[in-house]
Amino acid sequence: MTGPHISEETENAVSLVPENGVPASGEAVEQRKNGLYPGVSDELAENMKSGWADTELHDLAPIAQADRTAARRAALSARFPGERLVIPAGNLKTRSNDTEYAFRASTEYAYLTGDQTQDGVLVLEPVADGHEATIYLLPRSNRENGEFWLDGQGELWVGRRHSLAEAEQLLGVPAKDVRELADALKEATGPARVVRGHDAGIEAALTDKVTAERDEELRIFLSEARLVKDDFEIAELEKACASTARGFEDVVKILDKAEATSERYIEGTFFLRARVEGNDIGYGSIAAAGPHACTLHWVRNDGPVRSGDLLLLDAGVETTELYTADITRTLPINGRYTEIQRNIYDAVYEAQEAGIAAVKPGAAYRDFHDAAQCVLAEKLVEWGLVEGPVERVLELGLQRRWTLHGTGHMLGMDVHDCAAARTEKYVDTTLEPGMCLTVEPGLYFQADDLTVPEEYRGIGVRIEDDILVTEDGNRNLSDALPRHADEVEAWMAALKGRASRS
């Protein structure tokens, strides 16, 4: 991997590069230490300024969700009249030394703009009849000061970014240079709110104009705004589920290769589908084989894959518009459940069926959890693992030794979407059409749990689907993947047969 360099005359200058790494027009580009070139000659610097074709894009069509993002901004404006609202996309985060993690825009920013550009900031400026929205972005790389080929974030290094005029056409919002924003915010007067945790420079510019309490109200509002999905969002979740189903099929076809290597072969196989058909994985994939299935968030994925064990695969494709699926299947690695594996699997399946049936408009959010937990508690009493009656078990929460977690959560742009919503608007609310949530009961018998028979130990089962609340009930967005044990075995056999013939 190579790095950027500058001319000798700027080599020892004090850097004026801001936190986002991109210099303002006319500023020098900072020299990388230990570069192989000592500098840039005046002749080369002058040569690099000219001879480039005009690549400005004209007559661009607005992005598909431009009308939805406009409506979302209007709702935000109505909620906080007379206040300046600042929603940053966030900056690159360092992974190590001079390498960064792949950028993912903040959910709030992407939800309100449809843009995913690093360092972007949406500002709603209060006016007499509401707000005027402006999106602040980095313009095209500067060719006069050499930024486009000398800076690590110049377009010859990381690719072309849209001009401000292009961004305006795509997003339907006036665009300005983000490098001017911090100073403008410092000078501005009047109350302001900012979504914290994404852009330290922008927060510093607002430090005397915001309060933690008001900022949290902004974050809560934007979280609750996503509780009910519009038609664009539902279509994105459908795409995410369809791609995720194909990713699960990919995994089944390569289980023999995973047995020869490790869980990482499974993780990598699913990741390929996520990157080809979407933006990324929506969260760290859980490829948990054998007793690792009893670790709820097993993301190390470095363990063995053995015939006769179960594979708990919890994974989701994130679409290019940043909506993610969240699906879990627990599969017999050799294609057939053992008697004890099937017994536990069937119990979880029955609990999930009860949970899904409880998802409908007007139902309490908690109903699906209670329905699933009741089934699991009944099974644990039936198997003699805990003393009944079931009502006592549930009242004392005794089933939680083996069920561990809640039975689901809201789903959308974040895998645990709407997490900042008020309790009364989330777990204590009633379900409405357009809400999307997971139903994911599980049973986990730890390998060292001496309270259960030996044959149970090391078996973990979870089944998870993405359920949309509809006007007359619900729709399983992930029903392309089989759930019943017989159907799972038949599906795996067909896929393995197809793989062996290819």
Tab-separated table of N, CA and C in Angstrom, residues 260-317:
chain	number	residue	atom	x	y	z
A	260	ALA	N	-13.462	-28.792	6.510
A	260	ALA	CA	-12.026	-28.949	6.274
A	260	ALA	C	-11.227	-27.747	6.763
A	261	THR	N	-11.923	-26.677	7.110
A	261	THR	CA	-11.217	-25.453	7.531
A	261	THR	C	-11.727	-24.997	8.894
A	262	SER	N	-12.721	-24.101	8.928
A	262	SER	CA	-13.254	-23.609	10.198
A	262	SER	C	-14.528	-22.814	9.942
A	263	GLU	N	-15.088	-22.267	11.014
A	263	GLU	CA	-16.272	-21.423	10.900
A	263	GLU	C	-16.016	-20.219	9.994
A	264	ARG	N	-14.760	-19.839	9.847
A	264	ARG	CA	-14.460	-18.665	9.033
A	264	ARG	C	-14.791	-18.886	7.563
A	265	TYR	N	-14.787	-20.114	7.119
A	265	TYR	CA	-15.192	-20.382	5.737
A	265	TYR	C	-16.668	-20.036	5.563
A	266	ILE	N	-17.454	-20.315	6.582
A	266	ILE	CA	-18.881	-19.975	6.562
A	266	ILE	C	-19.055	-18.464	6.579
A	267	GLU	N	-18.348	-17.818	7.494
A	267	GLU	CA	-18.415	-16.357	7.588
A	267	GLU	C	-18.035	-15.711	6.258
A	268	GLY	N	-16.939	-16.149	5.665
A	268	GLY	CA	-16.469	-15.566	4.407
A	268	GLY	C	-17.412	-15.822	3.253
A	269	THR	N	-18.016	-16.998	3.235
A	269	THR	CA	-18.967	-17.324	2.168
A	269	THR	C	-20.175	-16.396	2.217
A	270	PHE	N	-20.710	-16.192	3.406
A	270	PHE	CA	-21.862	-15.293	3.516
A	270	PHE	C	-21.464	-13.858	3.196
A	271	PHE	N	-20.291	-13.456	3.640
A	271	PHE	CA	-19.827	-12.090	3.389
A	271	PHE	C	-19.742	-11.796	1.895
A	272	LEU	N	-19.335	-12.784	1.103
A	272	LEU	CA	-19.264	-12.581	-0.341
A	272	LEU	C	-20.628	-12.196	-0.899
A	273	ARG	N	-21.667	-12.897	-0.488
A	273	ARG	CA	-23.020	-12.569	-0.949
A	273	ARG	C	-23.406	-11.162	-0.511
A	274	ALA	N	-23.068	-10.802	0.738
A	274	ALA	CA	-23.438	-9.480	1.255
A	274	ALA	C	-22.771	-8.378	0.453
A	275	ARG	N	-21.526	-8.565	0.086
A	275	ARG	CA	-20.801	-7.525	-0.649
A	275	ARG	C	-21.196	-7.475	-2.115
A	276	VAL	N	-21.591	-8.594	-2.687
A	276	VAL	CA	-21.980	-8.619	-4.100
A	276	VAL	C	-23.372	-8.020	-4.278
A	277	GLU	N	-24.289	-8.333	-3.379
A	277	GLU	CA	-25.679	-7.907	-3.551
A	277	GLU	C	-26.075	-6.723	-2.679
A	278	GLY	N	-25.244	-6.346	-1.726
A	278	GLY	CA	-25.591	-5.250	-0.832
A	278	GLY	C	-24.405	-4.362	-0.551
A	279	ASN	N	-24.532	-3.600	0.528
A	279	ASN	CA	-23.438	-2.737	0.954
A	279	ASN	C	-22.420	-3.507	1.779
A	280	ASP	N	-22.931	-4.389	2.643
A	280	ASP	CA	-22.066	-5.076	3.597
A	280	ASP	C	-22.947	-6.050	4.371
A	281	ILE	N	-22.359	-6.689	5.389
A	281	ILE	CA	-23.184	-7.368	6.381
A	281	ILE	C	-23.754	-6.313	7.325
A	282	GLY	N	-24.948	-6.560	7.823
A	282	GLY	CA	-25.589	-5.580	8.696
A	282	GLY	C	-25.045	-5.595	10.110
A	283	TYR	N	-24.329	-6.655	10.470
A	283	TYR	CA	-23.729	-6.819	11.795
A	283	TYR	C	-22.755	-7.986	11.673
A	284	GLY	N	-21.936	-8.184	12.688
A	284	GLY	CA	-20.971	-9.278	12.637
A	284	GLY	C	-21.661	-10.623	12.560
A	285	SER	N	-21.376	-11.386	11.530
A	285	SER	CA	-22.031	-12.683	11.344
A	285	SER	C	-21.657	-13.646	12.471
A	286	ILE	N	-22.655	-14.385	12.935
A	286	ILE	CA	-22.455	-15.415	13.948
A	286	ILE	C	-22.489	-16.756	13.237
A	287	ALA	N	-21.334	-17.380	13.075
A	287	ALA	CA	-21.225	-18.693	12.436
A	287	ALA	C	-20.767	-19.670	13.507
A	288	ALA	N	-21.697	-20.116	14.334
A	288	ALA	CA	-21.384	-20.824	15.570
A	288	ALA	C	-21.675	-22.310	15.415
A	289	ALA	N	-20.631	-23.106	15.363
A	289	ALA	CA	-20.781	-24.548	15.212
A	289	ALA	C	-20.583	-25.236	16.552
A	290	GLY	N	-21.306	-26.350	16.746
A	290	GLY	CA	-21.162	-27.108	17.977
A	290	GLY	C	-21.502	-26.275	19.198
A	291	PRO	N	-20.732	-26.394	20.269
A	291	PRO	CA	-21.052	-25.665	21.507
A	291	PRO	C	-20.945	-24.153	21.392
A	292	HIS	N	-20.295	-23.663	20.345
A	292	HIS	CA	-20.250	-22.207	20.157
A	292	HIS	C	-21.644	-21.629	19.953
A	293	ALA	N	-22.601	-22.444	19.532
A	293	ALA	CA	-23.974	-21.972	19.348
A	293	ALA	C	-24.596	-21.516	20.655
A	294	CYS	N	-24.009	-21.894	21.777
A	294	CYS	CA	-24.528	-21.477	23.082
A	294	CYS	C	-24.011	-20.107	23.499
A	295	THR	N	-23.078	-19.544	22.735
A	295	THR	CA	-22.588	-18.182	22.975
A	295	THR	C	-23.380	-17.249	22.074
A	296	LEU	N	-24.164	-16.363	22.664
A	296	LEU	CA	-25.171	-15.634	21.891
A	296	LEU	C	-24.568	-14.820	20.759
A	297	HIS	N	-23.481	-14.130	21.020
A	297	HIS	CA	-22.841	-13.307	19.991
A	297	HIS	C	-21.453	-13.852	19.688
A	298	TRP	N	-21.415	-15.083	19.229
A	298	TRP	CA	-20.141	-15.706	18.855
A	298	TRP	C	-19.728	-15.160	17.481
A	299	VAL	N	-18.798	-14.202	17.467
A	299	VAL	CA	-18.359	-13.617	16.205
A	299	VAL	C	-16.879	-13.882	15.934
A	300	ARG	N	-16.225	-14.644	16.814
A	300	ARG	CA	-14.832	-15.001	16.520
A	300	ARG	C	-14.769	-15.910	15.296
A	301	ASN	N	-15.724	-16.825	15.221
A	301	ASN	CA	-15.859	-17.687	14.041
A	301	ASN	C	-14.544	-18.364	13.665
A	302	ASP	N	-13.849	-18.886	14.668
A	302	ASP	CA	-12.567	-19.534	14.409
A	302	ASP	C	-12.540	-20.991	14.866
A	303	GLY	N	-13.731	-21.522	15.150
A	303	GLY	CA	-13.797	-22.882	15.678
A	303	GLY	C	-14.012	-23.926	14.602
A	304	PRO	N	-13.899	-25.206	14.973
A	304	PRO	CA	-14.081	-26.300	14.012
A	304	PRO	C	-15.541	-26.489	13.627
A	305	VAL	N	-15.746	-27.051	12.459
A	305	VAL	CA	-17.076	-27.391	11.948
A	305	VAL	C	-17.095	-28.905	11.779
A	306	ARG	N	-17.892	-29.592	12.597
A	306	ARG	CA	-17.840	-31.045	12.651
A	306	ARG	C	-19.168	-31.671	12.244
A	307	SER	N	-19.094	-32.700	11.451
A	307	SER	CA	-20.282	-33.481	11.108
A	307	SER	C	-20.904	-34.042	12.377
A	308	GLY	N	-22.219	-33.960	12.460
A	308	GLY	CA	-22.928	-34.423	13.648
A	308	GLY	C	-23.283	-33.300	14.599
A	309	ASP	N	-22.587	-32.154	14.477
A	309	ASP	CA	-22.916	-30.982	15.285
A	309	ASP	C	-23.937	-30.107	14.565
A	310	LEU	N	-24.444	-29.111	15.289
A	310	LEU	CA	-25.320	-28.107	14.698
A	310	LEU	C	-24.518	-26.855	14.349
A	311	LEU	N	-24.974	-26.145	13.335
A	311	LEU	CA	-24.444	-24.827	12.990
A	311	LEU	C	-25.541	-23.801	13.226
A	312	LEU	N	-25.278	-22.851	14.118
A	312	LEU	CA	-26.194	-21.728	14.311
A	312	LEU	C	-25.634	-20.564	13.506
A	313	LEU	N	-26.322	-20.221	12.430
A	313	LEU	CA	-25.896	-19.118	11.566
A	313	LEU	C	-26.878	-17.965	11.723
A	314	ASP	N	-26.373	-16.868	12.267
A	314	ASP	CA	-27.153	-15.643	12.475
A	314	ASP	C	-26.475	-14.559	11.646
A	315	ALA	N	-27.109	-14.147	10.550
A	315	ALA	CA	-26.435	-13.244	9.615
A	315	ALA	C	-27.469	-12.437	8.848
A	316	GLY	N	-27.036	-11.294	8.319
A	316	GLY	CA	-27.944	-10.446	7.555
A	316	GLY	C	-27.202	-9.605	6.546
A	317	VAL	N	-27.745	-9.526	5.345
A	317	VAL	CA	-27.220	-8.631	4.316
A	317	VAL	C	-27.779	-7.239	4.551
